[in-house]
Coordinates of C-alpha atoms in Angstrom, one line a residue:
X206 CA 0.0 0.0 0.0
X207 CA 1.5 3.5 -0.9
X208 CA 1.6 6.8 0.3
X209 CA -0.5 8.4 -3.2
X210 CA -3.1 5.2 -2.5
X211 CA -3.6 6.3 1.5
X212 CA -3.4 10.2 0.7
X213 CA -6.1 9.2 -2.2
X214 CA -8.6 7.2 -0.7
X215 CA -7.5 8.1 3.2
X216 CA -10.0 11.1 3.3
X217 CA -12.9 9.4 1.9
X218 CA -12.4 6.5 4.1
X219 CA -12.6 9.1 7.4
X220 CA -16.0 10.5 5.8
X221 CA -17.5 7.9 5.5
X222 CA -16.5 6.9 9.0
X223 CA -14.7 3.4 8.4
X224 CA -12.0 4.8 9.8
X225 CA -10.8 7.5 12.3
X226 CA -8.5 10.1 11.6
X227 CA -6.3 8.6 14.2
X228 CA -6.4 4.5 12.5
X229 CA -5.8 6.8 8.9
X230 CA -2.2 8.3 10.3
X231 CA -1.2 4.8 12.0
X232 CA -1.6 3.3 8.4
X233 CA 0.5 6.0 7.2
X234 CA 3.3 5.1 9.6
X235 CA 2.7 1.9 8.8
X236 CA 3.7 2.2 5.0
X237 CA 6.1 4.6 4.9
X238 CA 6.8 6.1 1.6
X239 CA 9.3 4.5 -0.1
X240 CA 12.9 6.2 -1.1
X241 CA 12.7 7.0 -5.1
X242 CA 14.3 4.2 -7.5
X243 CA 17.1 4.8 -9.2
X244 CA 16.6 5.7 -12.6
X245 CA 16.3 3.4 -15.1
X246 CA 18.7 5.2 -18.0
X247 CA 21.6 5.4 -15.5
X248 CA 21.0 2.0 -14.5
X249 CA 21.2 0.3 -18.1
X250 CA 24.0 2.7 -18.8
X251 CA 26.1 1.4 -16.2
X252 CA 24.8 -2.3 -17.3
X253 CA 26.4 -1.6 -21.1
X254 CA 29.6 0.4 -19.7
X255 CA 30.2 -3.1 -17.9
X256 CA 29.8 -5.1 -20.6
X257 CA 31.8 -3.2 -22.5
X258 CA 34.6 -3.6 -20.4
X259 CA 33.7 -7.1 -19.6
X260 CA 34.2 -7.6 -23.4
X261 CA 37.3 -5.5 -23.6
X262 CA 38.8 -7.8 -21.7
X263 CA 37.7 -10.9 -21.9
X264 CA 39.4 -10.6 -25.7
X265 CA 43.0 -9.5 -24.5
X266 CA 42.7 -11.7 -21.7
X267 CA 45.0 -14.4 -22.9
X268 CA 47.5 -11.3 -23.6
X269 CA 46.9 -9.6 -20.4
X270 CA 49.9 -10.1 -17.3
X271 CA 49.3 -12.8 -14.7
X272 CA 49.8 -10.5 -12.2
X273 CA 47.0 -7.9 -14.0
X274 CA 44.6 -10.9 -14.7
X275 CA 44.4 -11.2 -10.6
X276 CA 44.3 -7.8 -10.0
X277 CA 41.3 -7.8 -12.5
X278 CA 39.1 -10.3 -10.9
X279 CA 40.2 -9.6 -7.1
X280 CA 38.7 -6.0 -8.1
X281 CA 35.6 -7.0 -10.0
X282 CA 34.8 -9.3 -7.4
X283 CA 35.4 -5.9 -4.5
X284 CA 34.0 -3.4 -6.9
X285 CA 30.7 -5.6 -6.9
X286 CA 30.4 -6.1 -3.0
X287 CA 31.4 -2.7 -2.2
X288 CA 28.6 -1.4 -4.7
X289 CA 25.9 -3.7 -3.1
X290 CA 26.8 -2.2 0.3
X291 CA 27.0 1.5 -1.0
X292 CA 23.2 0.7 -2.5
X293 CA 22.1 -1.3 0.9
X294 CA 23.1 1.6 3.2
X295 CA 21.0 4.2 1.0
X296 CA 17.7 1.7 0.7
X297 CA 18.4 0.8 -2.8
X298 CA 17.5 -3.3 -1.6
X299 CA 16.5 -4.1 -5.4
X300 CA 19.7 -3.0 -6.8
X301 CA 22.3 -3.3 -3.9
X302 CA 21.2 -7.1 -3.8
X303 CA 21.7 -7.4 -7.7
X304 CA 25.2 -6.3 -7.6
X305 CA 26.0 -8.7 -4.5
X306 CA 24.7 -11.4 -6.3
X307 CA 27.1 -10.1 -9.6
X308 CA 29.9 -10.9 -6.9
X309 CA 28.8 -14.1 -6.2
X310 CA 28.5 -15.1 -9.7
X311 CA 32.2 -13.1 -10.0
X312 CA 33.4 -15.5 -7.4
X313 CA 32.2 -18.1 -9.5
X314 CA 34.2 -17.4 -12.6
X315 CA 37.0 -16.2 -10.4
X316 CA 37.3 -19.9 -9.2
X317 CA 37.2 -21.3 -12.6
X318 CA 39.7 -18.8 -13.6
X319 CA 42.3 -18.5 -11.1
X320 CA 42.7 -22.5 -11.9
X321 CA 43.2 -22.0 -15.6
X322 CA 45.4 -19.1 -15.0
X323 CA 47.7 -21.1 -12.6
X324 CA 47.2 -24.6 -14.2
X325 CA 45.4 -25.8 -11.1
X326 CA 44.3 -29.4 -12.2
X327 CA 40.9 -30.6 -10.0
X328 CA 40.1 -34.1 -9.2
X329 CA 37.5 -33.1 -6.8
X330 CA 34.5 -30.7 -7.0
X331 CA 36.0 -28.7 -3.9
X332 CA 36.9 -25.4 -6.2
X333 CA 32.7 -25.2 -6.8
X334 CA 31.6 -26.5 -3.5
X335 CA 33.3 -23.3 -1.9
X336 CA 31.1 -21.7 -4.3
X337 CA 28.3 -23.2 -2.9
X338 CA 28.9 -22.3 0.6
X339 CA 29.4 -18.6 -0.3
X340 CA 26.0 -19.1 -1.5
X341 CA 24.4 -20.2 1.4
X342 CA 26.3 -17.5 3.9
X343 CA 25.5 -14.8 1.4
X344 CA 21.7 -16.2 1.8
X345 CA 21.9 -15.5 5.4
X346 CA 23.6 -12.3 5.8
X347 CA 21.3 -10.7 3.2
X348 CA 18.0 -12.8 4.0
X349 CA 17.7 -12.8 0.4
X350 CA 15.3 -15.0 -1.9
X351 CA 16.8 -14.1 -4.9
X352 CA 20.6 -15.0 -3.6
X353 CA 18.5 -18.1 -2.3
X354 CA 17.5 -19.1 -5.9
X355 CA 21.1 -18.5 -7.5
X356 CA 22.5 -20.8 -4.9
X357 CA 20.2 -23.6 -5.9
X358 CA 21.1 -23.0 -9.1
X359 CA 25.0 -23.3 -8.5
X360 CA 24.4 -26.5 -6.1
X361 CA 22.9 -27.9 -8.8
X362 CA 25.4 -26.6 -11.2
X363 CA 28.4 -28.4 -9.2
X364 CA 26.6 -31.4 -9.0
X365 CA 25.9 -31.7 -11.8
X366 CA 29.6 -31.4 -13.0
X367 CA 30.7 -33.6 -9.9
X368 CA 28.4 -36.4 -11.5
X369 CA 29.1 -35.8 -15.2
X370 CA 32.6 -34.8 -15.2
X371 CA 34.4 -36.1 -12.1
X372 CA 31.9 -39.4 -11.8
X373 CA 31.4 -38.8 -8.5
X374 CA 28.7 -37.6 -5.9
X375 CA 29.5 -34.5 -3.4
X376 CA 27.1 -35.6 -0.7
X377 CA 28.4 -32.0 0.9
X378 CA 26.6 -30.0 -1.8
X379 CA 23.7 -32.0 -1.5
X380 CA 24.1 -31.6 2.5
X381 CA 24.6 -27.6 1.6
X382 CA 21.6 -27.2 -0.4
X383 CA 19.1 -29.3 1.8
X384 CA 20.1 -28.4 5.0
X385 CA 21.4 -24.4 4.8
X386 CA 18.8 -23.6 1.8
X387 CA 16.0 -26.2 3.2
X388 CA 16.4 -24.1 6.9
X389 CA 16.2 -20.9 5.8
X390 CA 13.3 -22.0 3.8
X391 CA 12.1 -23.2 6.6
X392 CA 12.2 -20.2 8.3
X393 CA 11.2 -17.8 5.7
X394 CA 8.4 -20.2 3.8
X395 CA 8.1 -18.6 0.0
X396 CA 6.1 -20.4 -2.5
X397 CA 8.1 -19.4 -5.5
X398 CA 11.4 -20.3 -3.7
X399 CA 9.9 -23.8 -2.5
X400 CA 9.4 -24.9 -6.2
X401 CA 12.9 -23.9 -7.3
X402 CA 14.7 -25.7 -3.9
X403 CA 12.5 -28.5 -4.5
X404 CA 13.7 -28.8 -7.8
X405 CA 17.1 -28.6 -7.3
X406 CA 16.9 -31.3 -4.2
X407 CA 15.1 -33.5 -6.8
X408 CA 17.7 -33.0 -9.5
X409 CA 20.3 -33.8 -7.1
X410 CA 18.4 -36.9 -6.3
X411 CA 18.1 -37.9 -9.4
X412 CA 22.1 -37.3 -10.0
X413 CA 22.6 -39.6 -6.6
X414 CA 20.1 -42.6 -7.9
X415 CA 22.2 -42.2 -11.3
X416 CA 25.8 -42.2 -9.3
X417 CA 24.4 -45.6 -7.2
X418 CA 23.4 -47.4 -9.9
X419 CA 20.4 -48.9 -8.1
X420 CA 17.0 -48.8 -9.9
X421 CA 15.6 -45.5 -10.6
X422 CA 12.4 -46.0 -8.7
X423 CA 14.4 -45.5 -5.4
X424 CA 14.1 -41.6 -6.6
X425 CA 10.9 -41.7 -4.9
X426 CA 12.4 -42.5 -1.5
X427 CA 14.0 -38.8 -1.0
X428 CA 11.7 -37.4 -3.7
X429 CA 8.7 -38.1 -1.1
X430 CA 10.6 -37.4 1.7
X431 CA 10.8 -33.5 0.4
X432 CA 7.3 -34.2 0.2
X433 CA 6.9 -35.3 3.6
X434 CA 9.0 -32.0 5.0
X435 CA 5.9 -29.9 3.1
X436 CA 3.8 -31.5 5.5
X437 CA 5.2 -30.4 9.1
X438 CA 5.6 -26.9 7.6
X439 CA 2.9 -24.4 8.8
X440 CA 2.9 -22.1 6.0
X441 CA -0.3 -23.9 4.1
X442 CA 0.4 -22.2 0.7
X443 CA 4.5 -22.4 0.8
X444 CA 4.0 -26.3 1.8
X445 CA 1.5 -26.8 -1.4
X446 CA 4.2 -24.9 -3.5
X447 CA 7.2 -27.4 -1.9
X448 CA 5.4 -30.3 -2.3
X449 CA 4.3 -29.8 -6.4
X450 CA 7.8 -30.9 -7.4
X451 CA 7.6 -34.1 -6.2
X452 CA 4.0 -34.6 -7.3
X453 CA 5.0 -33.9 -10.7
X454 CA 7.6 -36.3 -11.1
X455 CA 5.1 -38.9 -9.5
X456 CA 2.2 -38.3 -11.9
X457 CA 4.7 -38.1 -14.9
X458 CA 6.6 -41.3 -14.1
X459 CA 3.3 -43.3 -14.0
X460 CA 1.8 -41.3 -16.9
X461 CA 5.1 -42.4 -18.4
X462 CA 4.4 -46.6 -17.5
X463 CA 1.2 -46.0 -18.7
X464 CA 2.2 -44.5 -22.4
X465 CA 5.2 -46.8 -22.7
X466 CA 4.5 -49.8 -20.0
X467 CA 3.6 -52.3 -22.5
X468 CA 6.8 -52.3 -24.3
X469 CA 8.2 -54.3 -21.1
X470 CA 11.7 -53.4 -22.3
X471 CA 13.0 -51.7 -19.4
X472 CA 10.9 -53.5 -16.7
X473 CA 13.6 -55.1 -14.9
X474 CA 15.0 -51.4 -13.8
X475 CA 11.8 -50.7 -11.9
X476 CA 11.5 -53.1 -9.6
X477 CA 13.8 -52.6 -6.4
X478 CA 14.6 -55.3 -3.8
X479 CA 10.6 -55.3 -2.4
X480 CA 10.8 -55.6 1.6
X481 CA 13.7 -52.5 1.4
X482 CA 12.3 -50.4 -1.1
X483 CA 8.9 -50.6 0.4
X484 CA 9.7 -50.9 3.9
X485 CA 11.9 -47.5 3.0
X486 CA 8.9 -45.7 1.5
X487 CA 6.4 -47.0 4.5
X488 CA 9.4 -44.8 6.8
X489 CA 8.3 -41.8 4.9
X490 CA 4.9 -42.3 4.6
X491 CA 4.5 -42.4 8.2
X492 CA 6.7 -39.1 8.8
X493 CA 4.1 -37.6 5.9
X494 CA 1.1 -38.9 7.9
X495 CA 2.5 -37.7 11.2
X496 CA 3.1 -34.3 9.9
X497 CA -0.1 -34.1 8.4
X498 CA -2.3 -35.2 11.5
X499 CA -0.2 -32.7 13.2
X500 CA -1.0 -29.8 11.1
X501 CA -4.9 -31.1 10.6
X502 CA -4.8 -31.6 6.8
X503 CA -5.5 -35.6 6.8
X504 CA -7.0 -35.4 3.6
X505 CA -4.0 -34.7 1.5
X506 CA -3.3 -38.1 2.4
X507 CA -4.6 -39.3 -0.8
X508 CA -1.4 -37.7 -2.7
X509 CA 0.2 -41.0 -1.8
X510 CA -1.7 -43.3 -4.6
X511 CA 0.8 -41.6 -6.7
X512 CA 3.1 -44.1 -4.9
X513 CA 1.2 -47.3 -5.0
X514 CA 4.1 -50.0 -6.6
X515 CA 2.0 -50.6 -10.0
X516 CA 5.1 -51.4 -11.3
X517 CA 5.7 -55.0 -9.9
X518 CA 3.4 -56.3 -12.2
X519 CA 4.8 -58.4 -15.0
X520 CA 5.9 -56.0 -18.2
X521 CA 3.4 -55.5 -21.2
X522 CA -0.3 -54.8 -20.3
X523 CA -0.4 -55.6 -17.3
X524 CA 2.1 -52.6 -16.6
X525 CA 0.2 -50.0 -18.1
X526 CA -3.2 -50.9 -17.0
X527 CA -2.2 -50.9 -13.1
X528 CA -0.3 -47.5 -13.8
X529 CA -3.8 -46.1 -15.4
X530 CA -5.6 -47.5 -12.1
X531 CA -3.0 -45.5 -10.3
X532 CA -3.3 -42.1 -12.5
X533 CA -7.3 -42.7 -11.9
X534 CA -7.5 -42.8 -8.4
X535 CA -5.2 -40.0 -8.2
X536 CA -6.9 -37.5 -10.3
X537 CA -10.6 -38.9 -8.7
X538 CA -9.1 -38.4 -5.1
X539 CA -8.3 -34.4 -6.2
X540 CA -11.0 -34.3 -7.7
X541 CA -12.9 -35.2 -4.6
X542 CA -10.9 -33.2 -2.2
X543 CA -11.7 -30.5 -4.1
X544 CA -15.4 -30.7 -4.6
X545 CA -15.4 -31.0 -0.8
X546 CA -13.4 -28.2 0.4
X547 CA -15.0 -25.8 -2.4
X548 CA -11.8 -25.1 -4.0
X549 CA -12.1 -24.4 -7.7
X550 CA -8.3 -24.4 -8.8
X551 CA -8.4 -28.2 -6.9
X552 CA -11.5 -29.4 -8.9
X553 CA -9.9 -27.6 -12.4
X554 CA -6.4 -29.7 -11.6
X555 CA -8.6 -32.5 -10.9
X556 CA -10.3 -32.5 -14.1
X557 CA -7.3 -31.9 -16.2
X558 CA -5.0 -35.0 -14.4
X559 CA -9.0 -37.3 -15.5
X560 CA -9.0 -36.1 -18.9
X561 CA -5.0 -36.6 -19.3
X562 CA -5.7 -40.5 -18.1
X563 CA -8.4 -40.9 -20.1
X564 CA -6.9 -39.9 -23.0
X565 CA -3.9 -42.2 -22.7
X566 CA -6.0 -44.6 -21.5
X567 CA -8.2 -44.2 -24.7
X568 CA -4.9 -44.3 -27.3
X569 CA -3.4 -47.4 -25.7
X570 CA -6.2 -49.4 -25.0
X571 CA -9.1 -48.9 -27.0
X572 CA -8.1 -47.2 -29.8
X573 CA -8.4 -49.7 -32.0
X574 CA -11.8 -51.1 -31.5
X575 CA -13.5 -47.8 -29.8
X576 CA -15.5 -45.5 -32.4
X577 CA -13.8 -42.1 -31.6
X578 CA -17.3 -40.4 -31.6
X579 CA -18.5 -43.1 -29.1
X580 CA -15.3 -42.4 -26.5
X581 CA -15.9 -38.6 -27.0
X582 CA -20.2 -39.4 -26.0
X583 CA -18.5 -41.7 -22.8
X584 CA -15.9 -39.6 -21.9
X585 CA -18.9 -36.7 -21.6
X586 CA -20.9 -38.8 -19.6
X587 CA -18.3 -40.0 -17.4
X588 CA -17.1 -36.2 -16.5
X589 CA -20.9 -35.3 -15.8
X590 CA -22.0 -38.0 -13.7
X591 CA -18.9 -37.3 -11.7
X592 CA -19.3 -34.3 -11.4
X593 CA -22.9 -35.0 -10.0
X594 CA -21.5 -37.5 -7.6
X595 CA -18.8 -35.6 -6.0
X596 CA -21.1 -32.6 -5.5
X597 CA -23.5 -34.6 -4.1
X598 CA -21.0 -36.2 -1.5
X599 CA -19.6 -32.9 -1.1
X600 CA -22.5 -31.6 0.3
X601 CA -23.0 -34.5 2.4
X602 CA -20.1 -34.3 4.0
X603 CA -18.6 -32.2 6.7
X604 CA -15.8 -29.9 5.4
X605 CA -11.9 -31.5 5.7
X606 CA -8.9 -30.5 7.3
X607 CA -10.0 -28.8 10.2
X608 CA -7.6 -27.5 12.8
X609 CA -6.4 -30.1 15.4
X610 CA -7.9 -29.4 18.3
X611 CA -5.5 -28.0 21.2
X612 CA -5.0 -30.2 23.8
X613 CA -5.0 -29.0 27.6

C-alpha cells in the first residue's frame, strides 16, 4: 500500500466513518513512503559500460599479465560487493542485492579462472563446492530470496559437474543445499522459492540414484521425503508450493508406465529389492502422515496413490493398466478433495489430471476397437456423472482438514 493510495482514498475512508483520523495516520506510519528508485537510463547505462569492459577484456585476456589478470578479478569481485553495500546503506535493496549477487556469480568465474590461469588441475568438485557455501552465507547475511534461488542454481550446477565430469557424488553439496537452503526456507516459507529448492533437491536426487546405480524407482524414497518436509511446515500455501515438485515427477513417471509400460523393455530397472524399497517408502509415509495429523490436513493423504508400486506387475499390459488405475484414483481423489473443500483451482487440476488418463488410456487401449465419436459421448458422460456424484458427497459431507484441536 503506498503513500499516493492512503493520501487518495484516506480522506474518503474518514467521511464515511470506516475509519478514524487517528487508524488513517497509523496506516501511514505503517507504510512509509518509499525512497525514489534509481533511474532506469543510468542503470542500463552502467549495465552496457560493464559489458563493454567485460568484453574489452575478456578478448586480451590471454594477452593480459598474470599478475594484472588477478588484480582484474580480485577487483571485479570488491568493486561488486562494495557497490551492493553502497546501494544497501541508502535503501536501494533491489539494486544493492543485484550487484551482490554479480559478486557471487564473480566468485564463481573467479574460481574457474584462477585454476586456468595457474594450471590448477581438480580431481575433486572442492573449487565449486566453496562456491556453494558462499551461497548459502551470502543467503543468510542478506536474508535474500533471490541470492537463495542463485544458490540452488549453483548446487545444482556443481553437481551436476561432480556427476558428469568427475563421476562422483559431493554428498556436501547435497548436504549444503538441503540443509542451509531447506532451513532458511524453513524459516522464511516462499512459494516461488519452495518450487525452485525442490527442484534442485530433486535433480540432485536424481544425479545420486544415477551415481548408485540402483533402480531408478528409489528416486521416490527422497523425492517423497521432500514431500513429507511440506507437510510439518505451517505455512499452508509455501508447503502446497514445496510439495508440487515431487507430485510432478510422480504423476509423470506413472503417466510415463502408462504411455510406454507395454513395451516391457526396461521393466527389470523398476522393480527394487521389495521388503527395502517398500519398507523405506512405509518410513516416509508415516513421517508424511504424522506431519499431516499434526497440522490437521488428513486429507491430502490421498497424494500417496501416486506411490502405489504398479510397477511390480509383470511388463506389457499388465504394466500399463495398473499404472492407469493408479493415474485414476489419483486425479478422482483431487478431484474429490476439491469438490469437498470448495476449492475451484483443486477441482480444475482435478479434471485436467482425469482427462490426461483418459486420454492415454483411450490411445493405448481402445483405440483400435472404440469409435472415436462413441469415446468422445462416454468420456462426456463419465465427467458429468462425476461431477454430479462428487457434488453430491460434497455436500454430504462435513468440510476436511480442520484444525487439530489444542490439547489441555
Amino acid at each position: 500500500m503506498s503513500q499516493q493510495f492512503l493520501d487518495t482514498e484516506g480522506p474518503g475512508w474518514v467521511e464515511r466513518g470506516i475509519i478514524s483520523t487517528e487508524q488513517l495516520q497509523q496506516l501511514r506510519a505503517l507504510y512509509p513512503a518509499q525512497p525514489r528508485a534509481i533511474g532506469l537510463l543510468p542503470l542500463l547505462g552502467s549495465i552496457l559500460v560493464g559489458l563493454s569492459a567485460l568484453s574489452l577484456v575478456a578478448a586480451n585476456w590471454q594477452d593480459l599479465p598474470e599478475a594484472l589478470r588477478l588484480a582484474l578479478l580480485i577487483g571485479a569481485l570488491m568493486a561488486a560487493y562494495a557497490g551492493g553495500e553502497y546501494f544497501l546503506a541508502r535503501g536501494q535493496r533491489g539494486l544493492g542485492i543485484g550487484l551482490v549477487s554479480l559478486g557471487l556469480l564473480l566468485f564463481g568465474a573467479g574460481i574457474v579462472l584462477t585454476s586456468q590461469l595457474y594450471q590448477l588441475i581438480g580431481y575433486d568438485v572442492t573449487g565449486l563446492l566453496a562456491w556453494v557455501v558462499a551461497g548459502v552465507v551470502l543467503t543468510y547475511v542478506y536474508q535474500s530470496r533471490t541470492l537463495l534461488l542463485l544458490t540452488v542454481f549453483i548446487g545444482a550446477l556443481a553437481q551436476g559437474y561432480s556427476a558428469g565430469s568427475l563421476s562422483s557424488y559431493s554428498y556436501a553439496t547435497a548436504a549444503l543445499t538441503a540443509g542451509g537452503l531447506g532451513y532458511y526456507w524453513w524459516r522464511r516459507p516462499d512459494g516461488f522459492c519452495g518450487v525452485v529448492l525442490a527442484t534442485g533437491l530433486l535433480w540432485q536426487s536424481a544425479l545420486l540414484i544415477d551415481f548408485l546405480h540402483i533402480k531408478i524407482t528409489w528416486f521416490f524414497v527422497p523425492a517423497m521425503l521432500i514431500y513429507a518436509v511440506g507437510d510439518w511446515q505451517p505455512d499452508r500455501p509455501a508447503a502446497r508450493a514445496w510439495q508440487a515438485p515431487p507430485l510432478v515427477a510422480a504423476f509423470l513417471f506413472m503417466l510415463g508406465l502408462a504411455m510406454f509400460g507395454e513395451a516391457g523393455s526396461y521393466t527389470d530397472r523398476l522393480r527394487p529389492q521389495l521388503v527395502g524399497f517398500l519398507g523405506a517408502l512405509l518410513l516416509v509415509l508415516l513421517v508424511s502422515v504424522a506431519g499431516k495429523r499434526a497440522r490437521g490436513r488428513l486429507a491430502s493423504t490421498a497424494d500417496w496413490l501416486l506411490l502405489l508400486p504398479g510397477y511390480y506387475f509383470p511388463g506389457g499390459l499388465p504394466l500399463a493398466v495398473a499404472a492407469l488405475v493408479v493415474l485414476y484414483a489419483y486425479s478422482g481423489s483431487v478431484l474429490y478433495r476439491g469438490f469437498r473443500e470448495q476449492a475451484p483451482e483443486r477441482v480444475n487440476l482435478g479434471t485436467v489430471l482425469f482427462v490426461l488418463t483418459t486420454m492415454v488410456a483411450y490411445f493405448k487401449l481402445t483405440w483400435d476397437f472404440l469409435n472415436k465419436s462413441l469415446f468422445f459421448l462416454l468420456g462426456g458422460l463419465l465427467l458429468l456423472g462425476l461431477s454430479w456424484y462428487l457434488r453430491r458427497q460434497a455436500r454430504a459431507l462435513p468440510p476436511s482438514d480442520q484444525p487439530p484441536t489444542p490439547q489441555s
